[in-house]
Amino acid sequence: MSSELERAAVVRVVNQVGMHLRVAVELKKMLGDFDASVFLSLVPGQRPDEEEDRYALEPTDCDDVLQVASLGARPGERLKLTVRGADCEPAFDKVVAYFENAFGEDKLPPDQL
Amino acid sequence: MLKLQGIAVSPGVVIGEAMVMGAEGFRIPRRFVARDAVESELERLAKAFEEAGREIAESRDSITQEIGQKYGDIFEAHIQILEDKKLRSEVEQQVRDRLFSPEHAVSVVLRRYAQVFQRVEHSYLAERANDIFDIEKRLLRHLLGHRREELSDVTSPVLVLASNLTPSETANMNREFVRGFVTELGGPSSHTAIVAAALEIPAVVGTGPFLTEVSGGDIVIIDGDRGLVIIQPDDQTLARYEKHQQQAESLAVERESLHDLPAVTTDGTEVQLFGNIEFPYEVDHCIDRGAAGIGLYRTEFLFLGEDEEPDEEKHYEVYSEVIKAMQGRPVTIRTFDLGADKIPGGKPPSDERNPFLGLRSIRLALRSVDLFRTQLRAILRASVYGPVQVMFPLVTTLMELRQAKMILSDVIEDLEESEYPFNADIKVGMMVEVPAAVVMIEQFVEEVDFLSIGTNDLIQYTLAVDRSNKDVVSLYNSEDPAILRLIDRTIRAAGAKSIPVNLCGQMSSSPLYTMLLVGMGLRNFSVSPKALPEIKQLIRSVTLEECKEIARYVMTLDNARAIKRFLTEELRRRTPELA
């Protein structure tokens, strides 16, 4: 059995303005207590100008808020979430819930999802 | 190589190093560091990050306490950005691997992030670019410390690239080293345009956003003739412009020799060439080029860029300086032409939907009588130092002229009771720049001592074209037959009454129209000081008969295009280098 636990999933940005700076800050804050590394990357094939945003396809450490904000994740876009470390489970659940809850903001209307 | 098209507002070509002005008005330098200085530079960088972080934390705490958590969170985000490990390592890498100075490294890396944000279509995210610029500025402030450079203390030649320049920034700049301007914003009558023309340095405005793509120290070409800005030109382009620059310089040297010679046609008709100025230091440009006097002294600059209105002493001081410096040559002072695009204090009236048809110029003066009286008093007092004429702008009706003259007489009466010396016999004239004034010109000449035709406004009002609107600017034609007829009528009316008529405005500074205007009977030109030598050279190379012939033929043409083609051909035939 691997000494390092890992969980992965695809999450979706469901608020109305995308994953902005404050969301990135909040994300870092909520992960502060966990022994876990959390990475996000853009799921390929979603943007017409993807070539220009190649960096967004690489895993980004959620400890670096500028990098997370620079993903420029727009409403409706899907991100690949990877969590590793001893606190993998609770950290994973927390991040997934944060995404599902539209970062505590207003949700995108269902017809736009 | 990046090529930008803007609006050409001050002619000439200049090649030099970019000085990029941040929104806070300080320079972002590009300095490379020596290899053995890398470690100490990295320490300096670390310290700047640390100090900036501490400063932001303080702001966060006080803002949270005073305004609330939500606002404090903005600063919390800035702290988090500063702590971003990848950002830090990218900046350090630029210093270590490319030997960039920390200032330049910070600027390059952060601007790259800002661009990422700006590219996101969603406006909410795009606005976050401002957060990045904010952090950039803060880091630079800490890095530069006291070495922060402003326009006032540049020490080597630079071309200034800015989003926009405020009057106070340009007022204090070091004129010796600023060789050109480019601004992202602004139009033909923007402050930058006026200052650049006055300084006789090439300038292009209204290029649209580009500052994120350029760094301090980049080689830039400003082509003020064609409104082009070229950043980091390729060798071929650079060579072409260098050659052009050399040719222009040798031509200028050649014309210097005309300095003491009169502007007289080869068959002996003398023309008076005056200079247009806005700033007192332009007097030197006029004298150096042998101007017969100042034909148009614009006074708006006194009102712009200052929080307070200038008092009488301030006016008096500046006018006296100009009049004394002109050493007995006549000076025509135009009372303030404010409003429209030139607003004192920068505050436009709330419901001014058509500023050029609104409360501007003499209309504003007649409503702000205190301001107007203050200026008139100062002009009258300064007029003891040399021959001075006063001129009212934008006069539309006879009533306006009479009202303005009445206020002037009133001020004279006041001064008679004071202990100040002044000249009560001052000559009074008006600008002819509204079509209505031309329609009534035979009445106006009965009540003024001289006329001055202001073609810029006359064209705009006659042809109903806003020349700062790029969709219609092609309709703005000085040579339109309607304009030429208005000028013709004004010259005749002045001639019938034997009062002098002058022509200021950009039309008089273009050699294209010189022969035509001389042929139409104009004997007084007021031109931008830079244009004095070439206009003089042209006049000295033609006969009055030739000019009259040109005028006669032009008056038979019925459209601007044909007239322009003809004038261009005539000019090319005689002085190809001016065409």
XYZ file of C-alpha atoms in Angstrom:
692
model
C 0.000 0.000 0.000
C 1.334 3.437 -0.928
C 2.521 5.532 1.997
C 0.983 8.586 0.327
C -2.747 8.782 0.029
C -4.187 10.389 -3.075
C -7.646 11.311 -4.283
C -8.639 12.855 -7.589
C -11.842 14.110 -9.183
C -13.164 16.585 -11.716
C -14.814 19.653 -10.152
C -16.759 22.398 -11.826
C -16.847 26.192 -11.387
C -20.534 26.935 -10.774
C -20.535 30.495 -9.487
C -21.316 33.421 -11.783
C -17.996 35.183 -12.045
C -15.416 32.410 -12.176
C -12.614 31.443 -9.849
C -11.289 34.824 -8.858
C -8.585 35.959 -6.518
C -10.640 35.902 -3.343
C -11.670 32.301 -4.034
C -8.026 31.354 -4.374
C -7.226 33.067 -1.094
C -10.134 31.357 0.626
C -9.083 27.987 -0.755
C -5.605 28.352 0.634
C -6.952 29.429 3.995
C -9.278 26.442 4.382
C -6.484 24.035 3.518
C -4.056 25.573 5.974
C -4.839 23.160 8.809
C -4.534 19.990 6.749
C -1.481 17.933 6.034
C -2.241 17.765 2.318
C -1.043 19.082 -1.046
C -3.850 20.176 -3.344
C -3.473 20.703 -7.080
C -5.840 22.028 -9.718
C -5.493 22.025 -13.478
C -7.782 22.893 -16.316
C -9.415 19.906 -18.017
C -8.232 20.115 -21.658
C -10.540 20.805 -24.578
C -12.651 23.557 -23.014
C -11.176 26.741 -24.446
C -10.825 27.750 -28.073
C -7.617 29.610 -27.230
C -6.242 26.755 -25.162
C -2.841 26.984 -26.825
C -2.304 30.375 -25.197
C -3.340 29.046 -21.799
C -1.138 25.958 -21.850
C 0.167 26.689 -18.352
C -3.395 26.221 -17.028
C -3.264 22.571 -18.057
C -0.338 21.915 -15.687
C -1.126 21.039 -12.066
C -1.151 24.169 -9.932
C -0.417 24.114 -6.202
C -3.327 25.635 -4.271
C -0.798 27.061 -1.841
C 0.104 29.618 -4.538
C -2.928 31.849 -4.845
C -1.647 33.873 -7.770
C -1.180 30.661 -9.749
C -4.679 29.477 -8.907
C -6.194 32.831 -9.867
C -4.133 32.780 -13.057
C -5.883 29.611 -14.151
C -8.576 32.109 -15.018
C -11.219 29.427 -14.561
C -14.457 30.749 -15.990
C -18.011 29.938 -14.952
C -18.926 26.442 -16.095
C -15.363 25.248 -16.664
C -14.134 21.925 -15.276
C -10.929 21.473 -13.323
C -9.016 18.377 -12.361
C -8.537 18.204 -8.597
C -5.760 16.099 -7.042
C -5.174 15.835 -3.291
C -2.247 14.051 -1.655
C -1.077 13.624 1.929
C -2.086 12.302 5.311
C -5.208 14.476 5.482
C -6.128 13.634 1.932
C -9.713 12.605 2.710
C -10.983 15.561 4.741
C -9.110 18.060 2.527
C -10.594 16.515 -0.596
C -14.112 16.635 0.818
C -13.716 20.234 1.859
C -12.523 21.388 -1.567
C -15.244 19.481 -3.402
C -17.866 20.983 -1.120
C -16.449 24.474 -1.695
C -16.789 24.046 -5.458
C -20.285 22.540 -5.185
C -21.344 25.399 -2.972
C -20.305 27.889 -5.704
C -17.606 29.279 -3.354
C -20.411 30.579 -1.160
C -21.611 32.863 -3.953
C -24.645 32.930 -6.235
C -24.851 29.913 -8.518
C -24.899 30.039 -12.272
C -28.515 29.461 -13.458
C -29.003 25.761 -14.417
C -29.627 26.601 -18.088
C -26.134 28.078 -18.354
C -24.417 25.095 -16.828
C 9.128 44.875 -33.174
C 5.764 46.317 -32.260
C 4.126 48.996 -34.382
C 1.387 51.233 -33.006
C -0.736 53.760 -34.832
C -1.838 56.803 -32.891
C -2.628 60.423 -33.614
C 0.317 62.568 -34.716
C 0.246 65.725 -32.615
C 3.775 67.084 -32.836
C 5.982 66.494 -35.873
C 9.456 65.078 -36.167
C 11.132 61.729 -35.712
C 13.078 60.666 -32.670
C 14.817 57.440 -31.719
C 15.715 56.731 -28.130
C 15.326 54.808 -24.911
C 11.883 54.311 -23.435
C 11.000 55.669 -20.058
C 7.781 53.985 -19.019
C 5.753 56.021 -16.602
C 3.677 53.961 -14.222
C 0.306 55.288 -13.239
C 1.974 56.732 -10.156
C 4.257 58.702 -12.346
C 7.570 57.031 -11.746
C 9.907 55.323 -14.035
C 10.339 51.597 -14.465
C 13.979 51.195 -15.376
C 15.687 48.385 -17.128
C 18.998 47.895 -15.576
C 21.051 44.815 -15.889
C 23.069 43.704 -12.929
C 26.648 42.475 -12.885
C 27.038 38.741 -12.414
C 28.856 39.138 -9.121
C 26.117 41.432 -7.821
C 23.347 38.866 -8.252
C 23.378 37.703 -4.640
C 23.191 41.182 -3.194
C 20.469 42.128 -5.676
C 18.486 39.054 -4.618
C 18.790 40.181 -1.035
C 17.458 43.573 -2.021
C 14.570 41.815 -3.733
C 13.818 39.704 -0.668
C 13.797 42.777 1.493
C 11.388 44.547 -0.840
C 8.993 41.573 -0.725
C 9.227 41.523 3.051
C 8.680 45.265 3.463
C 5.853 45.326 0.967
C 4.196 42.433 2.804
C 4.503 44.219 6.117
C 3.095 47.407 4.665
C 0.116 45.608 3.147
C -0.572 43.803 6.446
C -0.738 47.155 8.197
C -3.159 48.468 5.595
C -5.227 45.307 5.920
C -5.521 45.680 9.680
C -6.414 49.346 9.678
C -8.838 49.035 6.751
C -10.543 46.024 8.325
C -10.991 47.974 11.509
C -12.173 51.162 9.854
C -14.284 49.946 6.952
C -14.802 46.260 7.462
C -13.594 42.771 6.761
C -14.683 42.769 3.145
C -12.292 45.578 2.241
C -9.503 44.205 4.347
C -9.776 40.995 2.335
C -8.491 42.780 -0.750
C -5.224 43.417 1.047
C -5.190 39.882 2.366
C -5.252 38.744 -1.257
C -2.294 40.998 -2.040
C -0.328 39.468 0.811
C -1.125 36.031 -0.513
C 0.093 37.007 -3.961
C 3.369 38.221 -2.508
C 3.705 34.852 -0.766
C 3.092 32.939 -3.990
C 6.160 30.689 -4.247
C 6.116 30.346 -7.992
C 5.905 34.081 -8.502
C 8.862 34.605 -6.235
C 10.958 31.983 -7.934
C 10.118 33.379 -11.380
C 11.271 36.834 -10.375
C 14.440 35.462 -8.829
C 15.112 33.440 -11.921
C 15.016 36.570 -14.097
C 17.661 38.120 -11.897
C 19.807 35.010 -11.675
C 19.610 33.760 -15.255
C 19.020 36.883 -17.303
C 20.816 39.322 -14.997
C 17.765 41.598 -14.914
C 17.676 44.163 -12.156
C 15.089 43.272 -9.501
C 12.991 46.253 -10.619
C 12.877 45.050 -14.162
C 12.332 41.440 -13.134
C 9.368 42.383 -10.939
C 7.922 44.467 -13.733
C 8.336 41.811 -16.403
C 6.958 38.940 -14.346
C 4.020 40.769 -12.818
C 3.013 42.287 -16.110
C 2.901 38.818 -17.574
C 0.373 37.835 -14.909
C -1.578 41.017 -15.490
C -1.796 40.079 -19.150
C -3.151 36.666 -18.248
C -5.904 38.322 -16.247
C -6.586 40.856 -18.948
C -7.012 38.124 -21.500
C -9.816 36.506 -19.553
C -12.943 37.809 -21.177
C -14.911 37.894 -17.998
C -14.645 41.488 -16.876
C -14.649 40.587 -13.202
C -11.446 38.634 -13.569
C -9.945 41.099 -16.015
C -10.252 43.846 -13.448
C -7.991 41.867 -11.194
C -5.119 42.964 -13.416
C -5.269 46.203 -11.467
C -4.454 44.284 -8.295
C -1.350 43.007 -10.021
C -0.323 46.493 -11.149
C -0.897 47.657 -7.614
C 1.465 45.053 -6.250
C 3.998 45.832 -8.944
C 3.969 49.485 -7.963
C 4.324 48.673 -4.319
C 7.302 46.410 -4.893
C 8.915 48.960 -7.173
C 8.440 51.654 -4.623
C 10.294 49.577 -2.091
C 12.984 48.570 -4.544
C 13.566 52.050 -5.851
C 13.241 53.778 -2.511
C 14.777 57.194 -2.800
C 16.107 56.356 -6.195
C 12.617 56.608 -7.556
C 12.813 58.631 -10.715
C 10.237 61.124 -11.774
C 9.952 63.185 -14.918
C 11.556 66.035 -13.054
C 14.814 64.248 -12.372
C 15.728 62.229 -15.426
C 19.394 62.604 -16.184
C 19.750 61.131 -19.639
C 17.737 61.510 -22.858
C 14.469 59.545 -22.786
C 11.245 59.101 -24.689
C 8.354 59.192 -22.264
C 5.691 56.517 -22.672
C 2.687 56.913 -20.416
C -0.947 56.143 -20.100
C -1.656 59.827 -19.836
C 0.320 62.797 -18.596
C -1.074 65.338 -16.215
C -0.243 69.025 -16.474
C 1.642 68.863 -13.199
C 3.783 65.975 -14.431
C 4.773 67.803 -17.589
C 5.161 71.137 -15.842
C 7.972 69.870 -13.645
C 9.733 67.645 -16.102
C 13.311 68.105 -17.101
C 13.012 69.651 -20.561
C 16.625 69.003 -21.393
C 16.241 65.237 -21.481
C 12.669 64.513 -22.526
C 12.874 63.986 -26.303
C 9.434 62.631 -27.175
C 6.042 61.589 -25.846
C 3.664 58.740 -26.447
C 0.428 58.441 -24.502
C -2.157 55.711 -24.653
C -4.961 58.220 -24.168
C -5.607 61.717 -25.413
C -6.536 63.478 -28.633
C -5.205 66.296 -30.834
C -5.952 68.923 -28.210
C -4.852 66.952 -25.166
C -2.440 68.455 -22.739
C 0.381 66.215 -23.949
C -0.164 67.413 -27.507
C 0.075 71.055 -26.519
C 3.175 70.582 -24.402
C 4.936 68.479 -27.029
C 4.244 71.012 -29.759
C 5.499 73.779 -27.499
C 8.667 71.869 -26.702
C 9.002 70.973 -30.380
C 9.485 67.319 -29.650
C 7.753 64.525 -31.577
C 4.611 63.159 -29.959
C 1.928 60.606 -30.679
C -1.201 60.257 -28.550
C -4.224 57.981 -28.452
C -2.392 54.762 -29.343
C -4.604 52.630 -27.110
C -3.165 50.337 -24.437
C 0.389 49.097 -25.013
C 2.383 49.853 -21.870
C 2.245 46.258 -20.685
C 4.261 45.302 -23.766
C 7.145 47.671 -23.259
C 9.826 48.022 -20.639
C 12.055 50.895 -19.637
C 15.190 50.999 -21.769
C 13.609 49.450 -24.850
C 14.565 51.228 -28.057
C 11.607 53.179 -29.413
C 11.005 55.253 -32.538
C 8.417 58.005 -32.378
C 7.352 59.157 -35.823
C 5.462 62.355 -35.057
C 4.848 62.998 -38.741
C 2.815 59.874 -39.318
C 1.582 59.092 -35.823
C 3.594 55.894 -35.599
C 5.310 54.372 -32.600
C 7.709 51.496 -33.142
C 8.907 49.539 -30.147
C 12.114 47.536 -30.464
C 12.442 48.168 -34.198
C 14.245 45.675 -36.409
C 17.601 46.728 -37.903
C 16.134 47.653 -41.246
C 13.488 49.948 -39.765
C 16.009 51.516 -37.429
C 18.423 52.244 -40.286
C 15.677 53.817 -42.360
C 14.656 56.153 -39.564
C 18.224 57.059 -38.686
C 18.789 58.171 -42.255
C 15.584 60.190 -42.237
C 16.648 61.875 -39.005
C 20.019 62.905 -40.424
C 18.410 64.446 -43.487
C 15.978 66.435 -41.351
C 18.840 67.733 -39.235
C 20.886 68.942 -42.169
C 17.826 70.706 -43.620
C 17.257 72.470 -40.310
C 20.849 73.662 -40.226
C 20.486 75.018 -43.749
C 17.421 77.038 -42.758
C 19.140 78.539 -39.727
C 20.917 80.827 -42.179
C 17.584 82.496 -43.004
C 17.285 83.775 -39.469
C 18.058 87.444 -40.059
C 16.518 87.719 -43.508
C 13.002 89.115 -43.994
C 10.122 86.993 -45.306
C 9.884 88.721 -48.647
C 8.906 87.381 -52.053
C 11.465 87.564 -54.847
C 9.545 90.505 -56.302
C 9.618 92.445 -53.054
C 6.332 91.862 -51.203
C 6.997 91.602 -47.491
C 5.103 89.207 -45.240
C 5.185 89.366 -41.446
C 5.798 86.042 -39.756
C 4.759 85.821 -36.134
C 5.022 82.916 -33.710
C 2.265 81.122 -31.793
C 3.184 80.338 -28.225
C 1.632 78.909 -25.110
C 4.522 78.767 -22.649
C 6.953 81.578 -21.874
C 9.988 79.479 -22.781
C 8.774 79.326 -26.373
C 9.757 82.951 -26.757
C 13.303 81.732 -27.319
C 12.167 79.538 -30.201
C 10.490 82.548 -31.802
C 13.457 84.873 -31.415
C 15.941 82.233 -32.560
C 14.030 81.899 -35.798
C 13.561 85.561 -36.422
C 9.834 85.970 -35.655
C 8.438 89.482 -36.123
C 6.547 89.075 -32.854
C 4.029 86.834 -31.110
C 0.839 86.587 -33.152
C -0.973 84.337 -30.733
C -0.106 83.985 -27.089
C -2.427 81.358 -25.621
C -3.004 81.789 -21.922
C -4.870 78.630 -21.000
C -1.865 76.921 -19.456
C -2.054 79.356 -16.551
C -5.408 77.896 -15.606
C -4.741 74.229 -16.212
C -3.005 71.903 -13.846
C -3.328 74.265 -10.918
C -5.837 73.716 -8.171
C -6.245 77.401 -7.620
C -7.094 80.029 -10.162
C -4.089 82.220 -10.907
C -4.222 85.625 -9.256
C -3.473 88.928 -10.949
C 0.165 88.894 -9.860
C 0.706 85.460 -11.383
C -0.762 86.596 -14.721
C 1.213 89.812 -14.595
C 4.471 88.054 -13.838
C 4.147 85.604 -16.741
C 2.988 88.183 -19.308
C 5.724 90.607 -18.300
C 8.327 87.914 -18.744
C 7.154 87.193 -22.299
C 6.777 90.832 -23.294
C 10.209 91.787 -21.949
C 11.831 88.810 -23.636
C 10.375 89.889 -26.992
C 12.372 93.132 -26.757
C 9.956 95.523 -28.381
C 8.418 93.104 -30.856
C 4.601 93.047 -30.697
C 2.801 90.440 -28.588
C -0.859 89.541 -29.107
C -2.329 88.024 -25.969
C -5.503 86.001 -26.374
C -7.746 86.019 -23.334
C -8.489 82.608 -21.933
C -10.020 80.090 -24.308
C -11.207 77.631 -21.682
C -14.075 75.178 -21.627
C -14.788 72.450 -24.184
C -11.685 70.277 -23.959
C -9.766 72.683 -21.744
C -11.408 72.892 -18.387
C -9.872 74.619 -15.395
C -9.591 72.252 -12.459
C -10.493 69.393 -14.772
C -14.148 69.491 -13.768
C -16.519 69.507 -16.711
C -19.973 70.988 -16.111
C -22.422 68.208 -15.389
C -24.725 68.544 -18.389
C -22.321 69.645 -21.127
C -23.360 67.313 -23.905
C -21.756 69.297 -26.746
C -18.720 70.949 -25.186
C -17.662 72.683 -28.419
C -21.109 74.231 -28.677
C -21.262 74.911 -24.976
C -19.996 77.301 -22.365
C -16.487 77.939 -23.603
C -14.051 80.668 -24.453
C -15.441 84.229 -24.534
C -18.823 82.908 -23.407
C -17.240 81.533 -20.264
C -15.288 84.772 -19.769
C -18.459 86.849 -19.952
C -20.034 84.599 -17.315
C -16.948 84.529 -15.094
C -16.359 88.236 -15.053
C -14.042 88.204 -12.038
C -11.720 85.763 -13.735
C -11.848 87.795 -16.939
C -11.223 91.118 -15.211
C -8.241 89.692 -13.354
C -6.661 88.624 -16.610
C -7.401 91.911 -18.394
C -5.925 93.928 -15.514
C -2.740 91.892 -15.657
C -2.469 92.269 -19.450
C -2.933 96.034 -19.205
C -0.336 96.321 -16.474
C 2.179 94.161 -18.337
C 1.654 96.195 -21.517
C 4.000 98.891 -20.241
C 6.897 96.572 -21.128
C 6.286 96.499 -24.866
C 3.694 96.681 -27.631
C 0.786 94.457 -26.601
C -2.541 93.722 -28.228
C -5.436 91.940 -26.567
C -7.580 89.516 -28.506
C -10.922 87.897 -27.656
C -11.487 84.311 -28.806
C -14.599 82.710 -30.323
C -16.546 85.930 -30.758
C -19.852 84.996 -32.411
C -22.033 88.074 -32.112
C -21.444 91.811 -32.026
C -23.057 91.877 -28.592
C -20.377 89.580 -27.217
C -17.637 91.783 -28.622
C -19.230 94.902 -27.176
C -19.691 93.287 -23.788
C -16.049 92.168 -23.704
C -14.898 95.658 -24.723
C -17.101 97.169 -22.062
C -15.502 95.035 -19.387
C -12.106 96.087 -20.723
C -13.015 99.802 -20.475
C -14.262 99.189 -16.995
C -10.965 97.603 -16.011
C -9.098 100.542 -17.559
C -11.162 102.970 -15.440
C -10.323 100.969 -12.347
C -6.647 100.991 -13.174
C -6.694 104.747 -13.713
C -7.657 105.085 -10.083
C -4.896 102.751 -8.947
C -1.195 103.452 -8.648
C -0.262 100.853 -11.273
C 1.248 102.017 -14.552
C -0.468 100.573 -17.634
C -1.110 101.259 -21.284
C -4.646 102.529 -21.871
C -4.265 102.645 -25.668
C -4.036 98.920 -26.013
C -5.178 97.567 -29.388
C -8.212 95.285 -29.256
C -8.913 92.523 -31.722
C -10.915 89.370 -32.140
C -10.445 85.866 -33.381
C -12.486 85.039 -36.461
C -13.293 81.396 -35.909
C -17.069 81.095 -36.009
C -18.836 81.246 -39.402
C -21.367 83.727 -37.975
C -18.546 86.184 -37.354
C -17.495 85.978 -41.013
C -21.076 86.507 -42.161
C -21.115 89.713 -40.120
C -17.456 90.592 -40.677
C -18.163 93.951 -42.372
C -19.818 95.081 -39.123
C -17.130 93.611 -36.885
C -14.277 95.451 -38.606
C -15.914 98.741 -37.585
C -15.356 97.870 -33.943
C -11.925 96.208 -33.699
C -8.314 97.202 -34.332
C -7.321 93.907 -35.897
C -8.532 90.416 -36.821
C -6.968 87.030 -36.429
C -8.407 84.059 -38.278
C -8.405 80.897 -36.196
C -8.691 78.149 -38.740
C -8.930 75.174 -36.386
C -12.296 76.169 -34.964
C -13.448 77.856 -38.156
C -13.055 74.577 -40.036
C -14.694 72.530 -37.311
C -17.727 74.820 -37.101
C -18.092 75.440 -40.827
C -17.739 71.846 -41.952
C -19.416 70.457 -38.802
C -16.557 68.034 -38.174
C -14.962 66.983 -34.908
C -11.365 66.311 -35.882
C -10.753 64.142 -32.833
C -13.355 61.721 -34.164
C -11.489 59.299 -36.402
C -14.649 58.353 -38.296
C -15.088 61.849 -39.699
C -11.597 63.328 -39.518
C -11.174 62.823 -43.272
C -13.895 65.451 -43.755
C -11.840 68.037 -41.896
C -10.160 69.869 -44.783
C -8.457 73.225 -44.485
C -8.615 73.621 -48.257
C -12.358 73.155 -48.514
C -13.655 75.858 -50.888
C -16.143 76.994 -48.242
C -13.280 77.667 -45.813
C -11.262 79.509 -48.447
C -14.234 81.751 -49.211
C -14.651 82.628 -45.536
C -10.953 83.480 -45.295
C -11.136 85.493 -48.509
C -14.081 87.517 -47.262
C -12.359 88.219 -43.948
C -9.163 89.415 -45.655
C -11.162 91.714 -47.939
C -13.225 93.180 -45.101
C -10.053 93.944 -43.122
C -8.427 95.416 -46.245
C -11.389 97.690 -46.905
C -11.031 99.107 -43.416
C -7.192 99.007 -43.491
C -6.888 96.983 -40.320
C -4.369 94.132 -40.032
C -5.554 90.568 -40.415
C -3.525 87.635 -39.237
C -4.031 83.918 -39.680
C -3.119 81.579 -36.859
C -4.179 77.975 -36.500
C -2.519 74.991 -38.065
C -3.275 76.063 -41.627
C -0.763 78.900 -41.400
C 2.021 76.542 -40.303
C 1.666 74.240 -43.301
C 3.712 75.223 -46.372
C 0.963 73.708 -48.511
C -1.186 76.829 -48.053
C 1.450 79.561 -47.876
C 1.437 80.580 -51.537
C -2.348 80.417 -51.739
C -2.786 82.628 -48.662
C -0.210 85.171 -49.858
C -2.014 85.201 -53.199
C -5.312 85.836 -51.419
C -3.759 88.933 -49.874
C -2.713 87.685 -46.437
C 0.378 89.521 -45.182
C 0.479 88.357 -41.555
C 1.001 84.733 -40.624
C 1.188 83.424 -37.104
C 2.765 79.994 -37.098
C 4.164 77.455 -34.681
C 7.773 78.523 -34.043
C 9.050 75.303 -35.541
C 7.452 76.120 -38.880
C 8.893 79.649 -39.118
C 12.037 78.801 -41.123
C 10.316 76.685 -43.758
C 7.469 79.144 -44.297
C 10.056 81.907 -44.645
C 12.146 79.855 -47.037
C 9.107 79.261 -49.213
C 8.011 82.898 -49.279
C 11.543 83.932 -50.232
C 11.460 81.622 -53.225
C 8.247 82.769 -54.956
C 6.845 85.894 -56.596
C 3.628 87.623 -55.583
C 2.391 87.160 -59.145
C 2.821 83.367 -58.891
C 0.916 83.343 -55.586
C -1.911 85.401 -57.059
C -2.108 83.055 -60.023
C -2.395 80.079 -57.662
C -5.131 81.813 -55.649
C -7.062 82.712 -58.808
C -6.991 79.139 -60.062
C -7.855 77.578 -56.681
C -10.927 79.795 -56.400
C -12.258 78.243 -59.594
C -12.093 74.730 -58.118
C -15.135 73.418 -56.317
C -13.847 70.643 -54.067
C -11.200 70.095 -51.412
C -9.604 67.117 -53.096
C -8.871 68.937 -56.347
C -7.535 71.935 -54.439
C -5.259 69.814 -52.306
C -3.932 67.945 -55.314
C -3.191 71.190 -57.106
C -1.504 72.805 -54.088
C 0.590 69.705 -53.427
C 1.756 69.691 -57.024
C 2.612 73.410 -56.973
C 4.605 72.983 -53.769
C 6.430 69.913 -55.025
C 7.403 71.720 -58.200
C 9.039 74.570 -56.289
C 10.359 73.086 -53.069
C 10.202 69.315 -53.239
C 11.629 68.932 -49.725
C 8.621 70.740 -48.221
C 5.968 68.783 -50.074
